[in-house]
mmCIF file of C-alpha atoms in Angstrom:
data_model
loop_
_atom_site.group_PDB
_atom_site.id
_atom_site.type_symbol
_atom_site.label_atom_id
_atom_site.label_comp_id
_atom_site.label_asym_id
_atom_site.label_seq_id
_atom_site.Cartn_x
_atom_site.Cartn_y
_atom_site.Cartn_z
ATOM 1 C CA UNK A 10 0.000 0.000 0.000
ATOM 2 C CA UNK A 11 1.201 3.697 -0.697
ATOM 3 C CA UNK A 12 1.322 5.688 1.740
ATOM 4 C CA UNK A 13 -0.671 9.180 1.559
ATOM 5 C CA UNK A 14 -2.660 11.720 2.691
ATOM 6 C CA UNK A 15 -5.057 13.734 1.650
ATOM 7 C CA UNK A 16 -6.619 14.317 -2.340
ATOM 8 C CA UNK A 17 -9.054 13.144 -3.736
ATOM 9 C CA UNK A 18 -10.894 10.162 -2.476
ATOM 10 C CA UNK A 19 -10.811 6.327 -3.814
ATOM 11 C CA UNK A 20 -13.385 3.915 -1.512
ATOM 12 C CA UNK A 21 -16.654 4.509 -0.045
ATOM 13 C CA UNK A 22 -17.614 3.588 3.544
ATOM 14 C CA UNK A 23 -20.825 1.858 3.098
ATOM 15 C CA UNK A 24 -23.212 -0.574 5.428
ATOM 16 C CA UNK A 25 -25.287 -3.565 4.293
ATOM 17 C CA UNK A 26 -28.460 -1.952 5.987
ATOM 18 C CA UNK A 27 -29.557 1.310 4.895
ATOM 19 C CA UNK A 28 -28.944 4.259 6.759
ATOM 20 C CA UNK A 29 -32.403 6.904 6.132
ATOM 21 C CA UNK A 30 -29.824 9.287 6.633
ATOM 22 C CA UNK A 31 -31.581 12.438 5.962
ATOM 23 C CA UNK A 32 -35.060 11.627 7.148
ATOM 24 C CA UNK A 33 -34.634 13.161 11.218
ATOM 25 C CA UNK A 34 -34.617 16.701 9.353
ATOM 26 C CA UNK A 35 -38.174 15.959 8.680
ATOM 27 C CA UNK A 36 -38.229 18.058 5.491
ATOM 28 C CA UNK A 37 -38.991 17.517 1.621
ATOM 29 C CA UNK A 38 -36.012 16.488 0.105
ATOM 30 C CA UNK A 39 -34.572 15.842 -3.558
ATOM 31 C CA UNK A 40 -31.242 14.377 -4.614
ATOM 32 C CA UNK A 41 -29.206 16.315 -7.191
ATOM 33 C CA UNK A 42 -25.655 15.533 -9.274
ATOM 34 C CA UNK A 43 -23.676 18.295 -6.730
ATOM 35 C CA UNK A 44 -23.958 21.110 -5.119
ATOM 36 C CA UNK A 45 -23.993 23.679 -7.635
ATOM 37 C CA UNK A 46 -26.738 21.519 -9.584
ATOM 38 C CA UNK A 47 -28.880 21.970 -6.346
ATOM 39 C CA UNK A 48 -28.436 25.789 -6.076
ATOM 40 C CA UNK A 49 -29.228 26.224 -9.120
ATOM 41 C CA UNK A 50 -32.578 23.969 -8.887
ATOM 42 C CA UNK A 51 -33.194 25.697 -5.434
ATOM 43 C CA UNK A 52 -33.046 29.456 -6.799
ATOM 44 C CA UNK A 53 -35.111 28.406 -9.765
ATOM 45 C CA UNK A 54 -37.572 26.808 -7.462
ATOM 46 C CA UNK A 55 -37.511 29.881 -5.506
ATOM 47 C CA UNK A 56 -37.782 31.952 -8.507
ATOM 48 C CA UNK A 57 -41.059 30.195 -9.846
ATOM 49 C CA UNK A 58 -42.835 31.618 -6.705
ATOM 50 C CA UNK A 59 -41.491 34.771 -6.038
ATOM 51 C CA UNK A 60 -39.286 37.535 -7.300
ATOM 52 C CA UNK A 61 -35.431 37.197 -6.486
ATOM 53 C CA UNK A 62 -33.457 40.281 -7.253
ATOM 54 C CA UNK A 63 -30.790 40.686 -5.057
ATOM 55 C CA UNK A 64 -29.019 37.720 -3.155
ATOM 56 C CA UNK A 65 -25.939 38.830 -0.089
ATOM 57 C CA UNK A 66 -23.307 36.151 -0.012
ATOM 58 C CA UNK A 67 -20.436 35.348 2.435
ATOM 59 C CA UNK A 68 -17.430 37.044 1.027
ATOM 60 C CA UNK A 69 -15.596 33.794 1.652
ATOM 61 C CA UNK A 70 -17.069 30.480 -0.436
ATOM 62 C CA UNK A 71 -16.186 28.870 -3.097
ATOM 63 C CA UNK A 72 -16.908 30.374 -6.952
ATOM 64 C CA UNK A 73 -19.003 27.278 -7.869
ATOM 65 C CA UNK A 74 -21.735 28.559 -5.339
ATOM 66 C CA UNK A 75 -21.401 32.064 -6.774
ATOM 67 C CA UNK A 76 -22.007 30.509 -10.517
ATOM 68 C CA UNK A 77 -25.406 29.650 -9.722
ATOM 69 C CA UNK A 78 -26.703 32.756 -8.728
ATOM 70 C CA UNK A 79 -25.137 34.573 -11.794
ATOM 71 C CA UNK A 80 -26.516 31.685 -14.171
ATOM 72 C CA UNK A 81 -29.884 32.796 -13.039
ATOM 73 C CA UNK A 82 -29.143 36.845 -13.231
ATOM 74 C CA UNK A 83 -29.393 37.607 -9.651
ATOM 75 C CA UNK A 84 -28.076 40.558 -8.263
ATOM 76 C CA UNK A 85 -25.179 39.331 -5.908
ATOM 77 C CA UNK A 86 -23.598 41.512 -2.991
ATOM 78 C CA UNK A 87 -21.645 40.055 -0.180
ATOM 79 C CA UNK A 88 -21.004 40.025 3.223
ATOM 80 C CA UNK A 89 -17.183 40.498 4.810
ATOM 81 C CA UNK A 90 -15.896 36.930 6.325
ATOM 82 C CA UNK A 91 -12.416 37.988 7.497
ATOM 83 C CA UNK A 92 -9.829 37.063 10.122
ATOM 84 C CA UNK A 93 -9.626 39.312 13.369
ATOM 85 C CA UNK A 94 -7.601 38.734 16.891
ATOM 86 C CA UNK A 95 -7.244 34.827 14.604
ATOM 87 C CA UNK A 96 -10.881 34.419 14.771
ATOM 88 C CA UNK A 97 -12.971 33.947 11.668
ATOM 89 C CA UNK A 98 -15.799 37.329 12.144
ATOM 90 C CA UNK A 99 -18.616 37.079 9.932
ATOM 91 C CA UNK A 100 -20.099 41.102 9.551
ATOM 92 C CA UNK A 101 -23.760 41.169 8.055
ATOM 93 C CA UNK A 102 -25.612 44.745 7.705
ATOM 94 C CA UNK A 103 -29.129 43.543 8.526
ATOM 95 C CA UNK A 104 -30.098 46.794 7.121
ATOM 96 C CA UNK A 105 -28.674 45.800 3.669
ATOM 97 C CA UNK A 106 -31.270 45.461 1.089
ATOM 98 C CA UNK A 107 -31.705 41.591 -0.407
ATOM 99 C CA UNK A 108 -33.716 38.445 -0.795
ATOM 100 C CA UNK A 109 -32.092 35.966 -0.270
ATOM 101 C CA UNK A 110 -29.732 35.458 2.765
ATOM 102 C CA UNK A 111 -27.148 32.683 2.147
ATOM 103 C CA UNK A 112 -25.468 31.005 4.909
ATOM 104 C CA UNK A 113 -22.488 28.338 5.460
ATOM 105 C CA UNK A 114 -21.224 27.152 8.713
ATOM 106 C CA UNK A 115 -17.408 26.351 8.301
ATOM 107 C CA UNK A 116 -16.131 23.174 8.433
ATOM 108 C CA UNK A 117 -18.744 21.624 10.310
ATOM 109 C CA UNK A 118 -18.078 23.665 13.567
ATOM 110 C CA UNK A 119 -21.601 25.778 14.552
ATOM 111 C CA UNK A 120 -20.798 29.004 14.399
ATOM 112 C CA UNK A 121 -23.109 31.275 17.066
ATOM 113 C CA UNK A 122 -22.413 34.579 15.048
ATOM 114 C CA UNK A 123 -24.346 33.460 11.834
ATOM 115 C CA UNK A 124 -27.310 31.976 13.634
ATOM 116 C CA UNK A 125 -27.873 35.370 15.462
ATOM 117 C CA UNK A 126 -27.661 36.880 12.128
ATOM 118 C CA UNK A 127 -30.197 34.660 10.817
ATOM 119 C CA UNK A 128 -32.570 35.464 13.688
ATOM 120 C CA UNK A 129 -32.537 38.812 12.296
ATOM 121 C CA UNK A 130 -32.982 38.796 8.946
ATOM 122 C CA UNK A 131 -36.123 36.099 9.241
ATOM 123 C CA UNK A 132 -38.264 38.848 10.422
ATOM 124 C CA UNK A 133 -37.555 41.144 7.770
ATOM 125 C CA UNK A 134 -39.264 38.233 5.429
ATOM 126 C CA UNK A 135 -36.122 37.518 4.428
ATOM 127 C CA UNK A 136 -35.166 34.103 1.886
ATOM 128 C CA UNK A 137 -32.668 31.952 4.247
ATOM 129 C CA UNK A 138 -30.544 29.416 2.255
ATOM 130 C CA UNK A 139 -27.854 27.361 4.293
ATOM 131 C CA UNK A 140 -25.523 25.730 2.377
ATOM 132 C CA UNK A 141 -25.025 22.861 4.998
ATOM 133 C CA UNK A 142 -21.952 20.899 2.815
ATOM 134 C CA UNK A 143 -19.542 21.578 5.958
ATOM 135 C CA UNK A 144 -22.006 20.909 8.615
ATOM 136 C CA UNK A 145 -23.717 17.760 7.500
ATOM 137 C CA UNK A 146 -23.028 15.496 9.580
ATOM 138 C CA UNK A 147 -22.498 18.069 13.019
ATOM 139 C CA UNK A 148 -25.803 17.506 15.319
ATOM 140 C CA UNK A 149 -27.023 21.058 14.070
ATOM 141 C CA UNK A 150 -26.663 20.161 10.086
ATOM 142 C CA UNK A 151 -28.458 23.721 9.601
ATOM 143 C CA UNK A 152 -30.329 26.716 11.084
ATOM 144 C CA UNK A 153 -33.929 25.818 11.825
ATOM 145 C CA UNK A 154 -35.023 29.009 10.133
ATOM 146 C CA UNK A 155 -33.393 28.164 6.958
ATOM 147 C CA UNK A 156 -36.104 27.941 4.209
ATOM 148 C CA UNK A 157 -33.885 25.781 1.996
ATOM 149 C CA UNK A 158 -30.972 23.908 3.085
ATOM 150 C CA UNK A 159 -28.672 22.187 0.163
ATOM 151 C CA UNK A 160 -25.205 19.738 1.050
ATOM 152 C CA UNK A 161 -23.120 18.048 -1.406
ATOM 153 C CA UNK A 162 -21.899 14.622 -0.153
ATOM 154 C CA UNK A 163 -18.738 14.276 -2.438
ATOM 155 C CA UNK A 164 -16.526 16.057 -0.344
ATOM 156 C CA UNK A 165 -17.547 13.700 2.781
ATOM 157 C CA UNK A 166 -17.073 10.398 0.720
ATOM 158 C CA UNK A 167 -15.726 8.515 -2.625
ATOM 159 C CA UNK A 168 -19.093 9.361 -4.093
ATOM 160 C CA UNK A 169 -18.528 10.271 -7.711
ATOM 161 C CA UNK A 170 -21.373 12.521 -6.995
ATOM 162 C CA UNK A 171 -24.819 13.481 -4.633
ATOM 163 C CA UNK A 172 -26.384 16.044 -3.220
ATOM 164 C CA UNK A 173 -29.267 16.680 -1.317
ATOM 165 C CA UNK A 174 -32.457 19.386 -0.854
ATOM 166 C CA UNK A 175 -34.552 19.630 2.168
ATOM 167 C CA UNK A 176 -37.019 22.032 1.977
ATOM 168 C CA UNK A 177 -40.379 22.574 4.572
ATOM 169 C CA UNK A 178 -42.416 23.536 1.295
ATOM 170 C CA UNK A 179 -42.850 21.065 -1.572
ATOM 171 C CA UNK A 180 -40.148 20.773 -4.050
ATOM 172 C CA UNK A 181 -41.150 21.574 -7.615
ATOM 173 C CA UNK A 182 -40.417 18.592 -10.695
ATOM 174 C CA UNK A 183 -36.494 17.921 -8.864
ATOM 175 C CA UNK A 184 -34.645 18.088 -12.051
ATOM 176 C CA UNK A 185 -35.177 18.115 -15.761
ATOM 177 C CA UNK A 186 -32.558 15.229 -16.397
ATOM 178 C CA UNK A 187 -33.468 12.897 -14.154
ATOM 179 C CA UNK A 188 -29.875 10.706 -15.038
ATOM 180 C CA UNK A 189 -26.674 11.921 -13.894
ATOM 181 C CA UNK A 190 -23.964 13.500 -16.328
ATOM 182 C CA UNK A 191 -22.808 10.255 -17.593
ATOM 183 C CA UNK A 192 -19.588 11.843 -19.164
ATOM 184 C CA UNK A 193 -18.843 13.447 -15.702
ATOM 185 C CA UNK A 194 -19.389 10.206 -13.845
ATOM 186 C CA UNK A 195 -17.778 7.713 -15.934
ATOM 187 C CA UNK A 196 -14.598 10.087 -15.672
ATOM 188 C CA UNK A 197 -14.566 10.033 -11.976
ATOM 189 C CA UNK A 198 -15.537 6.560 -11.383
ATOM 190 C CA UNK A 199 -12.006 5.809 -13.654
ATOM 191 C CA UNK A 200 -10.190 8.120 -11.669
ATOM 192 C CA UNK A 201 -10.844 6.303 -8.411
ATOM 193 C CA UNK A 202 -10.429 3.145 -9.976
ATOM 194 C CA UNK A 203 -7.270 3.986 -10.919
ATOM 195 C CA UNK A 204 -6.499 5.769 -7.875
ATOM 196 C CA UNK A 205 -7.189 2.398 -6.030
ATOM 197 C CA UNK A 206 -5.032 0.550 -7.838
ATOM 198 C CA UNK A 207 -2.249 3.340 -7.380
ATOM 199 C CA UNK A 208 -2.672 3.437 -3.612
ATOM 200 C CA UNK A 209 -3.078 -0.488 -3.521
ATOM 201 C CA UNK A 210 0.745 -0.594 -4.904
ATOM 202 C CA UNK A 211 0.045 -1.341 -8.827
ATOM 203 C CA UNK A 212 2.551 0.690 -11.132
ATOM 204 C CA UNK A 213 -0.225 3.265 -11.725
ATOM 205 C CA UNK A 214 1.142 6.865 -13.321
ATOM 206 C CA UNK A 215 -0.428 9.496 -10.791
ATOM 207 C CA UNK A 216 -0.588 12.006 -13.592
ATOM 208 C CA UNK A 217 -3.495 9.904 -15.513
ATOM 209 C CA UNK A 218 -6.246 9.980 -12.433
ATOM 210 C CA UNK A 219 -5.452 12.967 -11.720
ATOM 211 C CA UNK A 220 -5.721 14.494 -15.282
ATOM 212 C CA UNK A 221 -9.505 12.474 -15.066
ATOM 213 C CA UNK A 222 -10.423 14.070 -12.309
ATOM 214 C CA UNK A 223 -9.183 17.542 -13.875
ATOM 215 C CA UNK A 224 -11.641 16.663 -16.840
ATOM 216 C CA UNK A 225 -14.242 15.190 -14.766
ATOM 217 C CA UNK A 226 -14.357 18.890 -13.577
ATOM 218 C CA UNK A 227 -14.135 20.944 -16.266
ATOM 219 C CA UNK A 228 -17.280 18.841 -17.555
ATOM 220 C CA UNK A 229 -19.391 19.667 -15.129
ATOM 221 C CA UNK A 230 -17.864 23.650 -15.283
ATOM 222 C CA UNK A 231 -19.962 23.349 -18.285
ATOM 223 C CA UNK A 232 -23.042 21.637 -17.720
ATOM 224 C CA UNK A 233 -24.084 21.074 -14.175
ATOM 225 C CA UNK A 234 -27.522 22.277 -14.147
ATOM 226 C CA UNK A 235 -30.410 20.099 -14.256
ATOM 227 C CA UNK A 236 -29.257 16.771 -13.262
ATOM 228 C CA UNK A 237 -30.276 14.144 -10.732
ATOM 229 C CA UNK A 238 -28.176 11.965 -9.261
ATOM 230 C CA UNK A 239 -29.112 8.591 -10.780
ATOM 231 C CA UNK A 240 -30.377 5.830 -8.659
ATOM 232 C CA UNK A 241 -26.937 3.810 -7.942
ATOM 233 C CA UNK A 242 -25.336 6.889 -6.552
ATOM 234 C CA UNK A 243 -28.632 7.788 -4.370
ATOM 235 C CA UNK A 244 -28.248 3.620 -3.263
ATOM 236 C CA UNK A 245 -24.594 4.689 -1.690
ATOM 237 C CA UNK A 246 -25.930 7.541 -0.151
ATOM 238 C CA UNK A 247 -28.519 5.795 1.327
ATOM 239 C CA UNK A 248 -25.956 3.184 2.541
ATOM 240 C CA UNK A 249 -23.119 5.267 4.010
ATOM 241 C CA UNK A 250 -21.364 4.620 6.896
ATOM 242 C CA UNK A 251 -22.130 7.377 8.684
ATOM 243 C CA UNK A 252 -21.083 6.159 12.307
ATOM 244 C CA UNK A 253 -17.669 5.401 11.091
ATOM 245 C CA UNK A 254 -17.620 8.652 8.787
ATOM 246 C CA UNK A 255 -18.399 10.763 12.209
ATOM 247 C CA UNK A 256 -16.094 8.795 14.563
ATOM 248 C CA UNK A 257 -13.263 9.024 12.504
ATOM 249 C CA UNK A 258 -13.525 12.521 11.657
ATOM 250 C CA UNK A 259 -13.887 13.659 15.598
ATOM 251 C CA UNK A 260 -11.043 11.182 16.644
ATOM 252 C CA UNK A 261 -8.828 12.654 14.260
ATOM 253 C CA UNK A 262 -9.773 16.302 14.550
ATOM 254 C CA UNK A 263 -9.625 16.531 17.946
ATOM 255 C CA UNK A 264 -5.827 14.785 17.955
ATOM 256 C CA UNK A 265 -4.713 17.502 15.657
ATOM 257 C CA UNK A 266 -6.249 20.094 17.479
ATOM 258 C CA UNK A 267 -4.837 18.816 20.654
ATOM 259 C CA UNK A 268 -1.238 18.554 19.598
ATOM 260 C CA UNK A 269 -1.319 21.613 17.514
ATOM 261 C CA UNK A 270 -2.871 23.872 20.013
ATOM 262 C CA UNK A 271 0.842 24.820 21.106
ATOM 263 C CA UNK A 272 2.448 25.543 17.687
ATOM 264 C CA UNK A 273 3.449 29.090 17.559
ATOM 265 C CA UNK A 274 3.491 29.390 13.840
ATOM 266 C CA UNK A 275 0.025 28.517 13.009
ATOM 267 C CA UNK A 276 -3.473 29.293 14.496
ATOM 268 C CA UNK A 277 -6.309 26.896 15.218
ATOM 269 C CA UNK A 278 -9.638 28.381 13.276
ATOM 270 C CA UNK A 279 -11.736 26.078 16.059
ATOM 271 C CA UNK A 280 -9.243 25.193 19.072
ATOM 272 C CA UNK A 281 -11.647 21.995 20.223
ATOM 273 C CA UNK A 282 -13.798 18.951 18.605
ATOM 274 C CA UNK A 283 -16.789 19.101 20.770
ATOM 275 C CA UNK A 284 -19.131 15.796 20.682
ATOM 276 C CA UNK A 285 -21.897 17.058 18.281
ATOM 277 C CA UNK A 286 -19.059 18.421 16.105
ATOM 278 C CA UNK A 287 -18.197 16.441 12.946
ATOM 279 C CA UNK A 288 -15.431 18.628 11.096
ATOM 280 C CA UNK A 289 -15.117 18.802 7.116
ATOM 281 C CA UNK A 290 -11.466 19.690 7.377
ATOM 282 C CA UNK A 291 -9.471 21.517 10.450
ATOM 283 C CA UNK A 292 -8.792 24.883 9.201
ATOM 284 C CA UNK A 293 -5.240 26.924 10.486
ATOM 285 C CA UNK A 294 -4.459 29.879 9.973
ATOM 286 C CA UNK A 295 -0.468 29.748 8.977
ATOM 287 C CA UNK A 296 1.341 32.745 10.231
ATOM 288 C CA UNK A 297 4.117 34.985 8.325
ATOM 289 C CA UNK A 298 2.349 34.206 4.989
ATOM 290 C CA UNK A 299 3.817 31.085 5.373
ATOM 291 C CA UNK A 300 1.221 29.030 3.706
ATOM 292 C CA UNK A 301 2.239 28.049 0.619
ATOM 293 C CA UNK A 302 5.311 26.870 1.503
ATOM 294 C CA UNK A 303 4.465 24.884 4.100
ATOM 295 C CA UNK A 304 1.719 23.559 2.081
ATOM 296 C CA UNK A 305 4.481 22.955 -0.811
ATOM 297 C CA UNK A 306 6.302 20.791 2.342
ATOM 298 C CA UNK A 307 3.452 19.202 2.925
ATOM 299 C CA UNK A 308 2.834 17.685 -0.484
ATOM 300 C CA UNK A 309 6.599 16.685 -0.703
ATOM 301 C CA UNK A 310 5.982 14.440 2.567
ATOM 302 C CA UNK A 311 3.196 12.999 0.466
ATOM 303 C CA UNK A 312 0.170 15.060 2.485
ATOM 304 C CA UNK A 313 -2.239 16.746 -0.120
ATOM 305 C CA UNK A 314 -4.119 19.901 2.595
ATOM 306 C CA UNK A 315 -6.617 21.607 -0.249
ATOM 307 C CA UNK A 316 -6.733 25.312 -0.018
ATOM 308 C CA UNK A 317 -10.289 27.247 0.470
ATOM 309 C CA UNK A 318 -10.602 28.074 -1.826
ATOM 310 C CA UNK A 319 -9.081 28.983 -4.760
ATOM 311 C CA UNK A 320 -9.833 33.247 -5.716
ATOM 312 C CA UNK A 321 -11.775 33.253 -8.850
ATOM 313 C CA UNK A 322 -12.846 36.447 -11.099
ATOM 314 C CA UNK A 323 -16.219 36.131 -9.968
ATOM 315 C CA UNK A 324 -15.042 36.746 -6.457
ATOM 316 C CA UNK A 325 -15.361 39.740 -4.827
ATOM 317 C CA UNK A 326 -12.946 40.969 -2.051
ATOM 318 C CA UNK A 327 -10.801 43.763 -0.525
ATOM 319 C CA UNK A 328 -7.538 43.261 1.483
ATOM 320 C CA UNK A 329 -9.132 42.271 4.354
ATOM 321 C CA UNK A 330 -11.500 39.139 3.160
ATOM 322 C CA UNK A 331 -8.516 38.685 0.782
ATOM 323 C CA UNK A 332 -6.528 38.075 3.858
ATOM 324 C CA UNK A 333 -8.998 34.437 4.764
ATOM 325 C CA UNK A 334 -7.977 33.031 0.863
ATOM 326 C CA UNK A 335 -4.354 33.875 1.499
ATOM 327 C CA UNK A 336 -3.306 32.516 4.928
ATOM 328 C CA UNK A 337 -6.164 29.040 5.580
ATOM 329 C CA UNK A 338 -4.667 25.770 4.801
ATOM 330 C CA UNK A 339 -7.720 22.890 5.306
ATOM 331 C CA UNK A 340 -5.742 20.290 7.310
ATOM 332 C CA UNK A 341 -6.967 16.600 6.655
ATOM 333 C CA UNK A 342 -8.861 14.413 8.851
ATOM 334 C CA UNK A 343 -11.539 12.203 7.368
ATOM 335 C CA UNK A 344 -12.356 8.623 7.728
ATOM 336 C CA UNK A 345 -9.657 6.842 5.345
ATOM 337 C CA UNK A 346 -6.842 7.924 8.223
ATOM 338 C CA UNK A 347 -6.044 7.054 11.907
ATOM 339 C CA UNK A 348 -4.313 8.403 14.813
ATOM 340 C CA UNK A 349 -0.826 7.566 12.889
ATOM 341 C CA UNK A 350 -1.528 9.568 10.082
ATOM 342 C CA UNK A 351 -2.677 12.479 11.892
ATOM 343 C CA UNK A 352 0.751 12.179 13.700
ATOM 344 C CA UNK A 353 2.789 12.469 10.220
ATOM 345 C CA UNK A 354 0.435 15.380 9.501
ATOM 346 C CA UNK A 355 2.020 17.027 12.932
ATOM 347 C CA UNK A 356 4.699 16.067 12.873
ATOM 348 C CA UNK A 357 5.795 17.415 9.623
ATOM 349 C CA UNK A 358 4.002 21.006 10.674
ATOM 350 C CA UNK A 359 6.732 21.283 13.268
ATOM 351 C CA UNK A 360 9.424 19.828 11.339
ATOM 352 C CA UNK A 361 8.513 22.718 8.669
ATOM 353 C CA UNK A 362 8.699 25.378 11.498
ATOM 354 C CA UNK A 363 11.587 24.667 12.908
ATOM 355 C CA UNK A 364 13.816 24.310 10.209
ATOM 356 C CA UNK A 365 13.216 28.030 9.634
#
């Protein structure tokens, strides 16, 4: 077996019993290709009842969420998510004029800032839209008052795609290609086929799966709206291991976040794992614009830490939300990797420190 960390994915965690995984929200739901696909059904659902002019975004997200909203000329404005005192501060003007209020808790850790804001704008009649892709599996998978809630489960899992709706209201016709992308998911499914065989110690050339799942990409770039998810990938969903999926995620967080907690270089984004917690990634802030290069160390000890997320031309920033793009590095800790792993991942942090 190869040894790495980090990438993209290449098994799925799955049980023989199924798991009704999203049936304690008690909410209409719809399955959907990825997350972008299920934006963009859930602002033309919202559309096809009322007006949608203006939408206020977090400053910090990732462009494919921005896409949507420009695919279906809305009027976008955003709100500043920047780092202050090495905190992440999310500043909403409640008297700012919009629709639709869209909301993402950060790698799965409940953020009490943006559910005050949310109490706020409801009143005011107010569209609430959580993107809950980070906080799916934490206890609180989104605000209560959210009208529409939307997660992608590709970045949990080996899922070649799948994403979910949940809505209190009923969800118009869910998508007007009921099959997936089949050129998008036969790409992927090679790539972690190959990627298996890589990691399982066959001569495999990295550079091909990883050129797949480049293309894989830029296929759904252009032409993710209006697809389901297909009936074999909503099967895997509905079979997850979710149990492990949590367990291994809070075990491994929590061990980074306790041995890290002292580095002097870098800043925890959340300093603890608490029990109803079920982190995406653990985000640090790396000091000295040290980043990059200690990302670039990373990779040569074989540990892949993604960036979020890459600045795009739709963005829109100053030098202060800039600051968030520039500094975060997403540390790993999902269910393929133990307690050892997490150690290399520390281990190397301090060995890049202190060879400065």
């Amino acid at each position: 077996m190869k040894k790495e960390i980090g990438s993209e994915f290449w098994t799925v965690e799955q049980t023989v019993e199924k798991q009704r995984l999203f049936n304690a929200f008690k909410r209409n739901k719809c399955f959907f290709l990825s997350g972008r696909t299920a934006l963009d059904f859930l602002i033309k659902n919202i559309k096809a009842k009322k007006p949608i002019k203006k939408a206020y975004l977090p400053s910090y997200c990732c462009y494919s969420m921005i896409q949507p909203f420009l695919d279906n000329d809305i009027q976008l404005i955003f709100y500043d998510v920047l780092l202050e005192e090495n905190k992440l501060m999310i500043k909403v003007d409640p008297n700012e004029e919009f629709d639709l209020f869209y909301s993402i808790q950060y790698f799965g850790f409940n953020d009490e800032q943006l559910n005050e804001f949310v109490k706020k704008v409801k009143p005011q009649g107010k569209l609430i839209v959580e993107d809950a892709t980070h906080s799916l599996f934490t206890a609180k998978a989104f605000h209560t008052e959210a009208d529409y809630a939307f997660a992608s489960l590709r970045k949990w899992t080996g899922l070649p795609g799948g994403a979910v709706v949940w809505s209190n209201e009923t969800l118009c016709d869910p998508a007007s290609k009921i099959d997936p992308n089949k050129a998008y998911i036969k790409k992927r499914e090679a790539a972690y086929r190959l990627k298996r065989r890589y990691i399982e110690g066959e001569p495999i050339e990295k550079n091909i799966f990883l050129t797949l799942f480049d293309e894989a990409e830029q296929i759904l770039d252009k032409d993710y709206r209006g697809y389901g998810c297909g009936q074999e990938i909503k099967e895997q969903i509905e079979h997850l291991n979710i149990a492990k999926i949590k367990k291994k995620r809070q075990e491994n967080a929590a061990f980074l976040c306790e041995k890290l907690r002292f580095c002097k270089d870098i800043e925890l984004l959340y300093k603890a794992v608490k029990q109803d917690t079920c982190p995406l990634f653990v985000p640090i802030i790396v000091k000295k614009h040290q980043r990059d290069p200690l990302r670039a160390f990373l990779i040569q000890q074989n540990i892949y830490c993604p960036i979020h997320w890459p600045i795009s031309s739709v963005h829109q920033l100053n030098a202060a939300t800039e600051e968030v793009y520039q500094n975060m590095l997403s540390l790993v800790c999902d269910q393929r990797y133990d307690t050892e792993d997490m150690t290399s991942i520390v281990d190397a942090i301090i060995q890049f420190f202190e060879r400065k």
